[in-house]
Amino acid sequence: MKPQHRLGAAALPRWTHPVAWWAWALGLVACVSRTTNPLLHALIVSVAGWVVARRRPEAPWANSFALFCRLGIVVIAIRVVVAMILGGGLGDHVLFTLPSIQLPDWVAGITLGGPVTAEALLSALYEGAVIAAILACIGAANSLASPARLLATVPAALYEVGVSIVVALSFAPQLVADVSRVQTARRLRGRPHRGVRALAGSAMPVFEGALERAVDLAAAMDSRGYGRTRPMKPRDQFIARVLVLISLIALSIGVYALVDGVDGSWVSWSFVAIGIICAMVGLRIAGRRSIRTRYRPDPWALPEWLVLLSGWIPAALFIAVAVNDPASLTGQTSPLQWPALPAIPAIAVLMAALPGIVTPLPPGGGPASTGVASELRRQEVLS
Amino acid sequence: MITFDDVSITYSGATQPVLSHVNLTIPEGELVLVVGRTGSGKSTLLKCVNGLVPHFTGGTLSGRVTVAGRDTRTHPPRELADVVGIVPQDPMSGFVTDVVEDELAYGMESLGLAPDVMRRRVEETLDLLGLAHLRNRALMSLSGGERQRVAIGAVLTTHPSVLVLDEPTSALDPGAAEEVLAALQRLVHDLGVTVLMAEHRLERVVQYADRVIVVGGPGEAIRMGTPDEIMIDAPVAPPVVELGRLAGWDPLPLSVRDARRCAAPLRERLEPFVSDLSVATNMYGDEALSMSDAIVRHGHTVALRGISISAQAGEIVAVMGRNGAGKSTLLGTLVGLHGLNGGSASVGNAAPASLRGRELVTRVGLVPQDPTHLLVADSVRDECSATDLDCGLAAGSTRRTLDRLAPGIKDDTHPRDLSEGQRLALALAIVLAADPPIVLLDEPTRGLDYPAKQQLVAILKSLAQEGRCVLLATHDVELAADVATRVIVLADGEIVADGPAPDVVIGSPMFAPQVSKVLSPQPWLTVAQVARALEPAS
């Protein structure tokens, strides 16, 4: 067996292909979106968390999972608070009554305040949980493979676009650091450094700083050969353009037909297929212009296949169950009842934990805690 | 290797050229140092080499710059990427990827090298620069010296024949600077790379240079020569050279080692004056600031572990230590930027973290590492009048302070267009507007040339004479030797030494100034001291 095909701890430490991690995470997202059963959500998030804990690398982005989970909790909280305020008399287990506000006639139909029922709260909780679980899955993918690694795998013709996205992504944490820097400066000058006025006063310096950094980065990339191309035959250029145009038209028609439901048959699907094939060939030809090579591309071997399947088989099972036995995937809110854990979906979700065992360890000594926030602060200390 | 043929550069909107009629020929395999005052056009000269000027920055270039036979007029920077590697002043600003190994490979990927070649060169470069143990580390988590070496490695992998560096050691502590210079030395000697480097800290680099280019500024001619030729009358010179000029040594020594060889007679002459050097102590005022058992943590890292210090009015205290030792955190804690996780701190009998607005700035002022962070307005005039308003002063007060610190700054200049020294003076004027009895400066000499540094020394001494307590964090051993009455050395957030400057720095391989290294075991610190001692004798 070739070394890259070995599984789990027996394998030599290496990066698992980022596309595999993202495909696995998207499989979990598909599962989440098919169910409102909170037990299944909890199970999916725990499985994702377990895999992250076992396979996250020692890198600043590895803490994304915790970050996204916290974001998810905020989403649930907002959803529940909104449900409380908007009330709505769903169900009859009244927990407490908020003072209700009489709205003018022209917004009749919306009530603020009033009785808050257990059923309404529970259904808000379940709906919030769907979004929170999706966020957790995306956070898991972020932790396991940084978006930068994923974008390094895009086709040569799209490479430039990919780099712009990576640069844009790295902007956000920098902006946070900039804002805190400007607030520090305001404090040192004895000006108010918190509140709306302070924020308005710091916008300009923050954007100036961001722009300056972007120009510096552009200069550095240009000096290092970014954007070197080889001349392309006019004929190839023409073919590539025509193919991309055809693919756009075919995709538009296909997707329109699918969404519209005029005929959900093979015709619309074949348009989509034509579109995808044309796009792939077109991009391939356009990619000839690029002279770029890849340094140590991540191999796609047995562990990657297993990661992919352990995300997609559960998704397929969920879709099948959703068609045959939709009740088992629904979180019942009225009448109030404790949700049951359906057997087949639960087993499917447990399958998704497989990557935590079969994938090789990431290089550089496996899990460690280096949060982005503490890293940024460390930066300030160092510099 | 590099030729400048009658090159003049004028930026758009400027009335006179930055560089005019430059003629230079830099042969292969030399380490060439570019010196000159800030704003004299050093960076412009460097950026010409790979075509960033004018392709990227705009402006007009007349004449011709050729590198390895390629004309920068017809070759934009990306077409020169395989012959010129350029390392920007702040290495972090040029990083494209987020892991060390990927960053090393990035340039080669752009050039389309074969995978096996890339793999081999990455390994070679990791070894060459001593980065092998960092290969999987995130770039964000590296220290300053490590980042600088990664930035050098990242451009080296494409095997450029020319390496261009803009102030590679100015942000580094003495140890990290040594590492970077040793790496450069190796490239020049073993691989025959031509290195073109701008640097203010001549005391660190001049001994390694084969040639020195002096950029005089607008309207002045550019000179090139061997270091000892140039150093005889160069406007900027490291202390060891100044000592050599004072003692009349010939040839002029460029390194401590050369100077020690001819220093024996000078030591004999100075022997009788050593007893005059004793420092008068306890001439200071009341306690201005204090910290006891202060602990500050940033997440998992402990920045300060139980620090106890106190400083009196009229003292100038230098806080030294390697990058990341906790110097900046110490200063930040004294202005309440970081909350304490234990212990206590007090400035002017108040806990800094509890102070807001006027209460804070009238007790303590901090000039941050990058003075631009403090500046927000579009012109010097607006900046000064805003400060007058903030502090409730009569119009024009801050402007007068500024004129005292750095005369001759035009009112409508944008703060970004000021030289480093002028910008520092402006930030200091803003801080002094509230008249704080405690002034903190974080790494004030970064990017300052020698004359600007001398000005800073004078300013700091006058602040102390006014009865203020001055605390500065610095890597600059020469500055500390010059102004500090007391030196505190931090390591890993703990105090390892605290005492009068001569006691702490003399004999320390890291923190001893050049004069002290040359004249040890005698406790001389600065050229000025030696000059004063020799005056009556001559």
PDB file of N, CA and C in Angstrom, chain A residues 60-61 148-149 159 181 184-185 187-191 205 208 212 215 217-228 291-296 363-364 375 377-379 381-383, chain B residues 50 56 78 81-82 86 94-96 101 103 105-106 109-113 118-119 122 138 140-141 147 154 298-299 324 329 335 337 352 355-356 361 369 373-374 383 386-387 390 416:
ATOM      1  N   PRO A  60      -3.567  29.352  13.444  1.00  0.00           N
ATOM      2  CA  PRO A  60      -4.493  30.362  13.964  1.00  0.00           C
ATOM      3  C   PRO A  60      -5.949  30.102  13.563  1.00  0.00           C
ATOM      4  N   TRP A  61      -6.148  29.529  12.353  1.00  0.00           N
ATOM      5  CA  TRP A  61      -7.527  29.370  11.893  1.00  0.00           C
ATOM      6  C   TRP A  61      -8.215  28.170  12.547  1.00  0.00           C
ATOM      7  N   ALA A 148      -7.919  29.383   2.599  1.00  0.00           N
ATOM      8  CA  ALA A 148      -6.785  29.648   1.713  1.00  0.00           C
ATOM      9  C   ALA A 148      -6.291  28.358   1.060  1.00  0.00           C
ATOM     10  N   ARG A 149      -6.245  27.276   1.836  1.00  0.00           N
ATOM     11  CA  ARG A 149      -5.799  25.993   1.280  1.00  0.00           C
ATOM     12  C   ARG A 149      -6.794  25.493   0.250  1.00  0.00           C
ATOM     13  N   TYR A 159      -7.337  31.190 -10.891  1.00  0.00           N
ATOM     14  CA  TYR A 159      -6.416  31.413  -9.795  1.00  0.00           C
ATOM     15  C   TYR A 159      -6.419  32.866  -9.324  1.00  0.00           C
ATOM     16  N   ARG A 181      -6.599  49.339  17.355  1.00  0.00           N
ATOM     17  CA  ARG A 181      -5.429  50.212  17.353  1.00  0.00           C
ATOM     18  C   ARG A 181      -5.860  51.684  17.389  1.00  0.00           C
ATOM     19  N   THR A 184      -7.164  52.668  20.702  1.00  0.00           N
ATOM     20  CA  THR A 184      -6.038  52.908  21.607  1.00  0.00           C
ATOM     21  C   THR A 184      -5.519  54.324  21.437  1.00  0.00           C
ATOM     22  N   ALA A 185      -5.342  54.727  20.169  1.00  0.00           N
ATOM     23  CA  ALA A 185      -4.820  56.062  19.896  1.00  0.00           C
ATOM     24  C   ALA A 185      -5.748  57.120  20.474  1.00  0.00           C
ATOM     25  N   ARG A 187      -7.689  56.832  23.020  1.00  0.00           N
ATOM     26  CA  ARG A 187      -7.516  56.842  24.471  1.00  0.00           C
ATOM     27  C   ARG A 187      -6.264  57.640  24.844  1.00  0.00           C
ATOM     28  N   LEU A 188      -5.184  57.433  24.090  1.00  0.00           N
ATOM     29  CA  LEU A 188      -3.935  58.098  24.409  1.00  0.00           C
ATOM     30  C   LEU A 188      -4.021  59.602  24.210  1.00  0.00           C
ATOM     31  N   ARG A 189      -4.964  60.046  23.364  1.00  0.00           N
ATOM     32  CA  ARG A 189      -5.113  61.477  23.156  1.00  0.00           C
ATOM     33  C   ARG A 189      -6.176  62.063  24.068  1.00  0.00           C
ATOM     34  N   GLY A 190      -6.693  61.224  24.963  1.00  0.00           N
ATOM     35  CA  GLY A 190      -7.672  61.723  25.917  1.00  0.00           C
ATOM     36  C   GLY A 190      -9.026  61.990  25.310  1.00  0.00           C
ATOM     37  N   ARG A 191      -9.341  61.278  24.211  1.00  0.00           N
ATOM     38  CA  ARG A 191     -10.654  61.436  23.594  1.00  0.00           C
ATOM     39  C   ARG A 191     -11.522  60.258  23.976  1.00  0.00           C
ATOM     40  N   PRO A 205      -9.148  56.691   9.684  1.00  0.00           N
ATOM     41  CA  PRO A 205      -7.813  56.086   9.845  1.00  0.00           C
ATOM     42  C   PRO A 205      -7.807  54.593   9.573  1.00  0.00           C
ATOM     43  N   GLU A 208      -7.834  54.093   5.836  1.00  0.00           N
ATOM     44  CA  GLU A 208      -6.535  54.494   5.296  1.00  0.00           C
ATOM     45  C   GLU A 208      -5.514  53.381   5.492  1.00  0.00           C
ATOM     46  N   GLU A 212      -3.615  51.184   2.606  1.00  0.00           N
ATOM     47  CA  GLU A 212      -2.164  51.192   2.526  1.00  0.00           C
ATOM     48  C   GLU A 212      -1.618  49.766   2.490  1.00  0.00           C
ATOM     49  N   VAL A 215      -2.130  48.106  -0.872  1.00  0.00           N
ATOM     50  CA  VAL A 215      -1.165  48.543  -1.882  1.00  0.00           C
ATOM     51  C   VAL A 215       0.185  47.869  -1.653  1.00  0.00           C
ATOM     52  N   LEU A 217       0.724  44.987  -0.261  1.00  0.00           N
ATOM     53  CA  LEU A 217       0.625  43.578  -0.632  1.00  0.00           C
ATOM     54  C   LEU A 217       0.672  43.427  -2.153  1.00  0.00           C
ATOM     55  N   ALA A 218      -0.026  44.316  -2.845  1.00  0.00           N
ATOM     56  CA  ALA A 218      -0.030  44.249  -4.306  1.00  0.00           C
ATOM     57  C   ALA A 218       1.384  44.411  -4.852  1.00  0.00           C
ATOM     58  N   ALA A 219       2.134  45.378  -4.271  1.00  0.00           N
ATOM     59  CA  ALA A 219       3.506  45.596  -4.730  1.00  0.00           C
ATOM     60  C   ALA A 219       4.340  44.343  -4.492  1.00  0.00           C
ATOM     61  N   ALA A 220       4.163  43.732  -3.299  1.00  0.00           N
ATOM     62  CA  ALA A 220       4.961  42.546  -2.979  1.00  0.00           C
ATOM     63  C   ALA A 220       4.623  41.401  -3.926  1.00  0.00           C
ATOM     64  N   MET A 221       3.318  41.234  -4.231  1.00  0.00           N
ATOM     65  CA  MET A 221       2.934  40.126  -5.102  1.00  0.00           C
ATOM     66  C   MET A 221       3.458  40.333  -6.514  1.00  0.00           C
ATOM     67  N   ASP A 222       3.383  41.581  -6.979  1.00  0.00           N
ATOM     68  CA  ASP A 222       3.889  41.880  -8.314  1.00  0.00           C
ATOM     69  C   ASP A 222       5.388  41.579  -8.375  1.00  0.00           C
ATOM     70  N   SER A 223       6.125  41.977  -7.317  1.00  0.00           N
ATOM     71  CA  SER A 223       7.575  41.742  -7.312  1.00  0.00           C
ATOM     72  C   SER A 223       7.912  40.268  -7.286  1.00  0.00           C
ATOM     73  N   ARG A 224       6.953  39.450  -6.847  1.00  0.00           N
ATOM     74  CA  ARG A 224       7.261  38.036  -6.734  1.00  0.00           C
ATOM     75  C   ARG A 224       6.692  37.230  -7.887  1.00  0.00           C
ATOM     76  N   GLY A 225       6.309  37.922  -8.933  1.00  0.00           N
ATOM     77  CA  GLY A 225       5.971  37.217 -10.161  1.00  0.00           C
ATOM     78  C   GLY A 225       4.508  36.882 -10.318  1.00  0.00           C
ATOM     79  N   TYR A 226       3.643  37.446  -9.459  1.00  0.00           N
ATOM     80  CA  TYR A 226       2.215  37.186  -9.602  1.00  0.00           C
ATOM     81  C   TYR A 226       1.724  37.754 -10.929  1.00  0.00           C
ATOM     82  N   GLY A 227       0.987  36.946 -11.668  1.00  0.00           N
ATOM     83  CA  GLY A 227       0.414  37.437 -12.908  1.00  0.00           C
ATOM     84  C   GLY A 227       1.304  37.247 -14.125  1.00  0.00           C
ATOM     85  N   ARG A 228       2.395  36.485 -13.984  1.00  0.00           N
ATOM     86  CA  ARG A 228       3.194  36.170 -15.183  1.00  0.00           C
ATOM     87  C   ARG A 228       2.407  35.191 -16.028  1.00  0.00           C
ATOM     88  N   ILE A 291       1.242  30.022 -16.267  1.00  0.00           N
ATOM     89  CA  ILE A 291       2.437  29.178 -16.206  1.00  0.00           C
ATOM     90  C   ILE A 291       2.617  28.626 -14.808  1.00  0.00           C
ATOM     91  N   ARG A 292       1.659  28.890 -13.932  1.00  0.00           N
ATOM     92  CA  ARG A 292       1.769  28.532 -12.524  1.00  0.00           C
ATOM     93  C   ARG A 292       1.890  27.041 -12.305  1.00  0.00           C
ATOM     94  N   THR A 293       2.722  26.649 -11.350  1.00  0.00           N
ATOM     95  CA  THR A 293       2.777  25.243 -10.939  1.00  0.00           C
ATOM     96  C   THR A 293       2.404  25.165  -9.470  1.00  0.00           C
ATOM     97  N   ARG A 294       2.112  23.958  -9.018  1.00  0.00           N
ATOM     98  CA  ARG A 294       1.711  23.802  -7.617  1.00  0.00           C
ATOM     99  C   ARG A 294       2.822  23.145  -6.824  1.00  0.00           C
ATOM    100  N   TYR A 295       3.088  23.689  -5.622  1.00  0.00           N
ATOM    101  CA  TYR A 295       4.077  23.111  -4.733  1.00  0.00           C
ATOM    102  C   TYR A 295       3.399  22.098  -3.823  1.00  0.00           C
ATOM    103  N   ARG A 296       3.888  20.886  -3.832  1.00  0.00           N
ATOM    104  CA  ARG A 296       3.370  19.813  -2.980  1.00  0.00           C
ATOM    105  C   ARG A 296       1.851  19.777  -2.924  1.00  0.00           C
ATOM    106  N   PRO A 363       0.293  17.684   9.887  1.00  0.00           N
ATOM    107  CA  PRO A 363       1.699  17.842  10.248  1.00  0.00           C
ATOM    108  C   PRO A 363       1.852  18.896  11.332  1.00  0.00           C
ATOM    109  N   GLY A 364       2.968  18.839  12.038  1.00  0.00           N
ATOM    110  CA  GLY A 364       3.254  19.881  13.018  1.00  0.00           C
ATOM    111  C   GLY A 364       2.619  19.636  14.349  1.00  0.00           C
ATOM    112  N   GLU A 375      -3.892  35.323  19.259  1.00  0.00           N
ATOM    113  CA  GLU A 375      -2.777  35.439  18.318  1.00  0.00           C
ATOM    114  C   GLU A 375      -2.606  36.893  17.897  1.00  0.00           C
ATOM    115  N   ARG A 377      -3.471  39.468  19.580  1.00  0.00           N
ATOM    116  CA  ARG A 377      -2.959  40.239  20.684  1.00  0.00           C
ATOM    117  C   ARG A 377      -1.460  39.992  20.836  1.00  0.00           C
ATOM    118  N   ARG A 378      -1.052  38.722  20.631  1.00  0.00           N
ATOM    119  CA  ARG A 378       0.361  38.365  20.726  1.00  0.00           C
ATOM    120  C   ARG A 378       1.165  39.178  19.727  1.00  0.00           C
ATOM    121  N   GLN A 379       0.567  39.345  18.527  1.00  0.00           N
ATOM    122  CA  GLN A 379       1.143  40.169  17.470  1.00  0.00           C
ATOM    123  C   GLN A 379       1.500  41.538  17.983  1.00  0.00           C
ATOM    124  N   VAL A 381       1.936  42.487  20.948  1.00  0.00           N
ATOM    125  CA  VAL A 381       2.992  42.434  21.953  1.00  0.00           C
ATOM    126  C   VAL A 381       4.342  42.290  21.268  1.00  0.00           C
ATOM    127  N   LEU A 382       4.371  41.436  20.255  1.00  0.00           N
ATOM    128  CA  LEU A 382       5.648  41.148  19.592  1.00  0.00           C
ATOM    129  C   LEU A 382       6.172  42.353  18.845  1.00  0.00           C
ATOM    130  N   SER A 383       5.275  43.023  18.142  1.00  0.00           N
ATOM    131  CA  SER A 383       5.776  44.044  17.222  1.00  0.00           C
ATOM    132  C   SER A 383       6.138  45.308  17.974  1.00  0.00           C
TER     133      SER A 383
ATOM    134  N   ASN B  50      13.931  46.754  -9.137  1.00  0.00           N
ATOM    135  CA  ASN B  50      13.065  45.741  -9.758  1.00  0.00           C
ATOM    136  C   ASN B  50      11.901  46.374 -10.509  1.00  0.00           C
ATOM    137  N   PHE B  56       4.998  50.673 -10.655  1.00  0.00           N
ATOM    138  CA  PHE B  56       3.974  50.528  -9.630  1.00  0.00           C
ATOM    139  C   PHE B  56       3.649  51.852  -8.946  1.00  0.00           C
ATOM    140  N   ARG B  78       7.037  41.905 -12.339  1.00  0.00           N
ATOM    141  CA  ARG B  78       6.818  40.453 -12.375  1.00  0.00           C
ATOM    142  C   ARG B  78       7.749  39.763 -13.359  1.00  0.00           C
ATOM    143  N   ALA B  81      11.035  39.096 -11.551  1.00  0.00           N
ATOM    144  CA  ALA B  81      10.945  38.345 -10.297  1.00  0.00           C
ATOM    145  C   ALA B  81      11.987  37.244 -10.209  1.00  0.00           C
ATOM    146  N   ASP B  82      12.466  36.750 -11.333  1.00  0.00           N
ATOM    147  CA  ASP B  82      13.447  35.667 -11.273  1.00  0.00           C
ATOM    148  C   ASP B  82      14.881  36.174 -11.109  1.00  0.00           C
ATOM    149  N   ILE B  86      12.945  41.262  -3.668  1.00  0.00           N
ATOM    150  CA  ILE B  86      12.870  42.494  -2.882  1.00  0.00           C
ATOM    151  C   ILE B  86      12.111  42.210  -1.588  1.00  0.00           C
ATOM    152  N   GLY B  94       4.243  41.845   3.111  1.00  0.00           N
ATOM    153  CA  GLY B  94       4.440  41.213   1.813  1.00  0.00           C
ATOM    154  C   GLY B  94       4.073  39.747   1.772  1.00  0.00           C
ATOM    155  N   PHE B  95       3.606  39.196   2.901  1.00  0.00           N
ATOM    156  CA  PHE B  95       3.289  37.775   2.922  1.00  0.00           C
ATOM    157  C   PHE B  95       1.956  37.495   2.223  1.00  0.00           C
ATOM    158  N   VAL B  96       1.950  36.473   1.369  1.00  0.00           N
ATOM    159  CA  VAL B  96       0.749  36.171   0.600  1.00  0.00           C
ATOM    160  C   VAL B  96       0.017  34.964   1.185  1.00  0.00           C
ATOM    161  N   GLU B 101       6.203  27.225   4.878  1.00  0.00           N
ATOM    162  CA  GLU B 101       6.621  26.460   3.708  1.00  0.00           C
ATOM    163  C   GLU B 101       5.935  26.959   2.434  1.00  0.00           C
ATOM    164  N   GLU B 103       4.828  29.913   1.881  1.00  0.00           N
ATOM    165  CA  GLU B 103       5.338  31.238   1.555  1.00  0.00           C
ATOM    166  C   GLU B 103       6.653  31.113   0.788  1.00  0.00           C
ATOM    167  N   ALA B 105       7.430  28.737  -1.155  1.00  0.00           N
ATOM    168  CA  ALA B 105       7.172  28.189  -2.487  1.00  0.00           C
ATOM    169  C   ALA B 105       6.448  29.175  -3.393  1.00  0.00           C
ATOM    170  N   TYR B 106       5.831  30.213  -2.800  1.00  0.00           N
ATOM    171  CA  TYR B 106       4.929  31.059  -3.579  1.00  0.00           C
ATOM    172  C   TYR B 106       5.580  31.642  -4.838  1.00  0.00           C
ATOM    173  N   GLU B 109       6.114  29.061  -7.525  1.00  0.00           N
ATOM    174  CA  GLU B 109       4.858  28.676  -8.184  1.00  0.00           C
ATOM    175  C   GLU B 109       4.492  29.693  -9.256  1.00  0.00           C
ATOM    176  N   SER B 110       4.690  30.981  -8.932  1.00  0.00           N
ATOM    177  CA  SER B 110       4.357  32.018  -9.907  1.00  0.00           C
ATOM    178  C   SER B 110       5.239  31.924 -11.138  1.00  0.00           C
ATOM    179  N   LEU B 111       6.482  31.491 -10.935  1.00  0.00           N
ATOM    180  CA  LEU B 111       7.387  31.398 -12.075  1.00  0.00           C
ATOM    181  C   LEU B 111       7.192  30.098 -12.840  1.00  0.00           C
ATOM    182  N   GLY B 112       6.416  29.181 -12.288  1.00  0.00           N
ATOM    183  CA  GLY B 112       6.136  27.935 -12.985  1.00  0.00           C
ATOM    184  C   GLY B 112       7.291  26.945 -12.972  1.00  0.00           C
ATOM    185  N   LEU B 113       7.992  26.847 -11.849  1.00  0.00           N
ATOM    186  CA  LEU B 113       9.080  25.867 -11.770  1.00  0.00           C
ATOM    187  C   LEU B 113       8.514  24.461 -11.574  1.00  0.00           C
ATOM    188  N   MET B 118      11.098  22.764  -7.066  1.00  0.00           N
ATOM    189  CA  MET B 118      10.558  23.561  -5.965  1.00  0.00           C
ATOM    190  C   MET B 118      10.836  22.887  -4.644  1.00  0.00           C
ATOM    191  N   ARG B 119      10.588  21.569  -4.607  1.00  0.00           N
ATOM    192  CA  ARG B 119      10.750  20.838  -3.358  1.00  0.00           C
ATOM    193  C   ARG B 119      12.188  20.944  -2.859  1.00  0.00           C
ATOM    194  N   VAL B 122      13.073  24.543  -1.623  1.00  0.00           N
ATOM    195  CA  VAL B 122      12.470  24.883  -0.333  1.00  0.00           C
ATOM    196  C   VAL B 122      13.310  24.288   0.783  1.00  0.00           C
ATOM    197  N   ALA B 138       2.464  28.893  11.397  1.00  0.00           N
ATOM    198  CA  ALA B 138       1.725  29.996  10.786  1.00  0.00           C
ATOM    199  C   ALA B 138       2.590  31.243  10.845  1.00  0.00           C
ATOM    200  N   MET B 140       1.802  34.257  11.166  1.00  0.00           N
ATOM    201  CA  MET B 140       1.379  35.199  12.192  1.00  0.00           C
ATOM    202  C   MET B 140       2.020  34.916  13.540  1.00  0.00           C
ATOM    203  N   SER B 141       2.403  33.655  13.766  1.00  0.00           N
ATOM    204  CA  SER B 141       2.896  33.293  15.097  1.00  0.00           C
ATOM    205  C   SER B 141       4.413  33.444  15.213  1.00  0.00           C
ATOM    206  N   ARG B 147      10.329  36.256  11.108  1.00  0.00           N
ATOM    207  CA  ARG B 147       9.581  36.777   9.960  1.00  0.00           C
ATOM    208  C   ARG B 147      10.523  37.354   8.919  1.00  0.00           C
ATOM    209  N   ALA B 154      11.723  33.650   1.255  1.00  0.00           N
ATOM    210  CA  ALA B 154      10.651  33.601   0.271  1.00  0.00           C
ATOM    211  C   ALA B 154      11.087  34.166  -1.068  1.00  0.00           C
ATOM    212  N   HIS B 298      -2.063  37.708  27.970  1.00  0.00           N
ATOM    213  CA  HIS B 298      -2.803  37.819  26.715  1.00  0.00           C
ATOM    214  C   HIS B 298      -3.220  36.412  26.363  1.00  0.00           C
ATOM    215  N   GLY B 299      -4.445  36.043  26.636  1.00  0.00           N
ATOM    216  CA  GLY B 299      -4.868  34.666  26.354  1.00  0.00           C
ATOM    217  C   GLY B 299      -3.995  33.701  27.118  1.00  0.00           C
ATOM    218  N   GLY B 324       9.222  40.702  22.113  1.00  0.00           N
ATOM    219  CA  GLY B 324       8.281  39.834  22.801  1.00  0.00           C
ATOM    220  C   GLY B 324       8.602  39.613  24.262  1.00  0.00           C
ATOM    221  N   THR B 329       4.064  45.769  26.484  1.00  0.00           N
ATOM    222  CA  THR B 329       2.978  45.510  27.426  1.00  0.00           C
ATOM    223  C   THR B 329       3.187  46.319  28.701  1.00  0.00           C
ATOM    224  N   VAL B 335      -0.465  52.955  30.855  1.00  0.00           N
ATOM    225  CA  VAL B 335      -1.499  53.888  30.399  1.00  0.00           C
ATOM    226  C   VAL B 335      -2.859  53.212  30.388  1.00  0.00           C
ATOM    227  N   LEU B 337      -3.896  50.398  28.912  1.00  0.00           N
ATOM    228  CA  LEU B 337      -4.374  49.690  27.721  1.00  0.00           C
ATOM    229  C   LEU B 337      -4.625  48.220  28.035  1.00  0.00           C
ATOM    230  N   PRO B 352      -3.906  53.235  36.469  1.00  0.00           N
ATOM    231  CA  PRO B 352      -4.072  53.712  35.087  1.00  0.00           C
ATOM    232  C   PRO B 352      -5.341  53.181  34.402  1.00  0.00           C
ATOM    233  N   LEU B 355      -8.491  55.326  34.697  1.00  0.00           N
ATOM    234  CA  LEU B 355      -8.495  56.704  34.226  1.00  0.00           C
ATOM    235  C   LEU B 355      -9.090  56.813  32.836  1.00  0.00           C
ATOM    236  N   ARG B 356      -9.772  57.930  32.580  1.00  0.00           N
ATOM    237  CA  ARG B 356     -10.372  58.171  31.273  1.00  0.00           C
ATOM    238  C   ARG B 356     -10.041  59.582  30.812  1.00  0.00           C
ATOM    239  N   VAL B 361      -4.579  61.647  30.342  1.00  0.00           N
ATOM    240  CA  VAL B 361      -3.509  62.309  29.589  1.00  0.00           C
ATOM    241  C   VAL B 361      -2.800  63.377  30.395  1.00  0.00           C
ATOM    242  N   GLN B 369       4.654  52.907  19.297  1.00  0.00           N
ATOM    243  CA  GLN B 369       5.760  52.475  18.453  1.00  0.00           C
ATOM    244  C   GLN B 369       5.709  53.127  17.079  1.00  0.00           C
ATOM    245  N   HIS B 373       0.031  56.119  14.343  1.00  0.00           N
ATOM    246  CA  HIS B 373      -1.210  55.641  14.959  1.00  0.00           C
ATOM    247  C   HIS B 373      -1.903  56.740  15.752  1.00  0.00           C
ATOM    248  N   LEU B 374      -1.103  57.699  16.219  1.00  0.00           N
ATOM    249  CA  LEU B 374      -1.664  58.763  17.037  1.00  0.00           C
ATOM    250  C   LEU B 374      -2.224  59.885  16.172  1.00  0.00           C
ATOM    251  N   GLU B 383      -3.916  68.924  13.054  1.00  0.00           N
ATOM    252  CA  GLU B 383      -3.509  68.040  14.138  1.00  0.00           C
ATOM    253  C   GLU B 383      -3.232  68.869  15.397  1.00  0.00           C
ATOM    254  N   ALA B 386      -6.497  70.583  16.760  1.00  0.00           N
ATOM    255  CA  ALA B 386      -7.363  69.591  17.402  1.00  0.00           C
ATOM    256  C   ALA B 386      -6.840  69.271  18.797  1.00  0.00           C
ATOM    257  N   THR B 387      -5.536  69.186  18.927  1.00  0.00           N
ATOM    258  CA  THR B 387      -4.951  68.883  20.230  1.00  0.00           C
ATOM    259  C   THR B 387      -5.186  70.031  21.206  1.00  0.00           C
ATOM    260  N   ASP B 390      -8.652  69.587  22.372  1.00  0.00           N
ATOM    261  CA  ASP B 390      -8.761  68.440  23.286  1.00  0.00           C
ATOM    262  C   ASP B 390      -8.329  68.808  24.691  1.00  0.00           C
ATOM    263  N   ARG B 416       1.611  62.104   6.954  1.00  0.00           N
ATOM    264  CA  ARG B 416       2.279  60.966   6.326  1.00  0.00           C
ATOM    265  C   ARG B 416       3.490  61.375   5.495  1.00  0.00           C
TER     266      ARG B 416
END
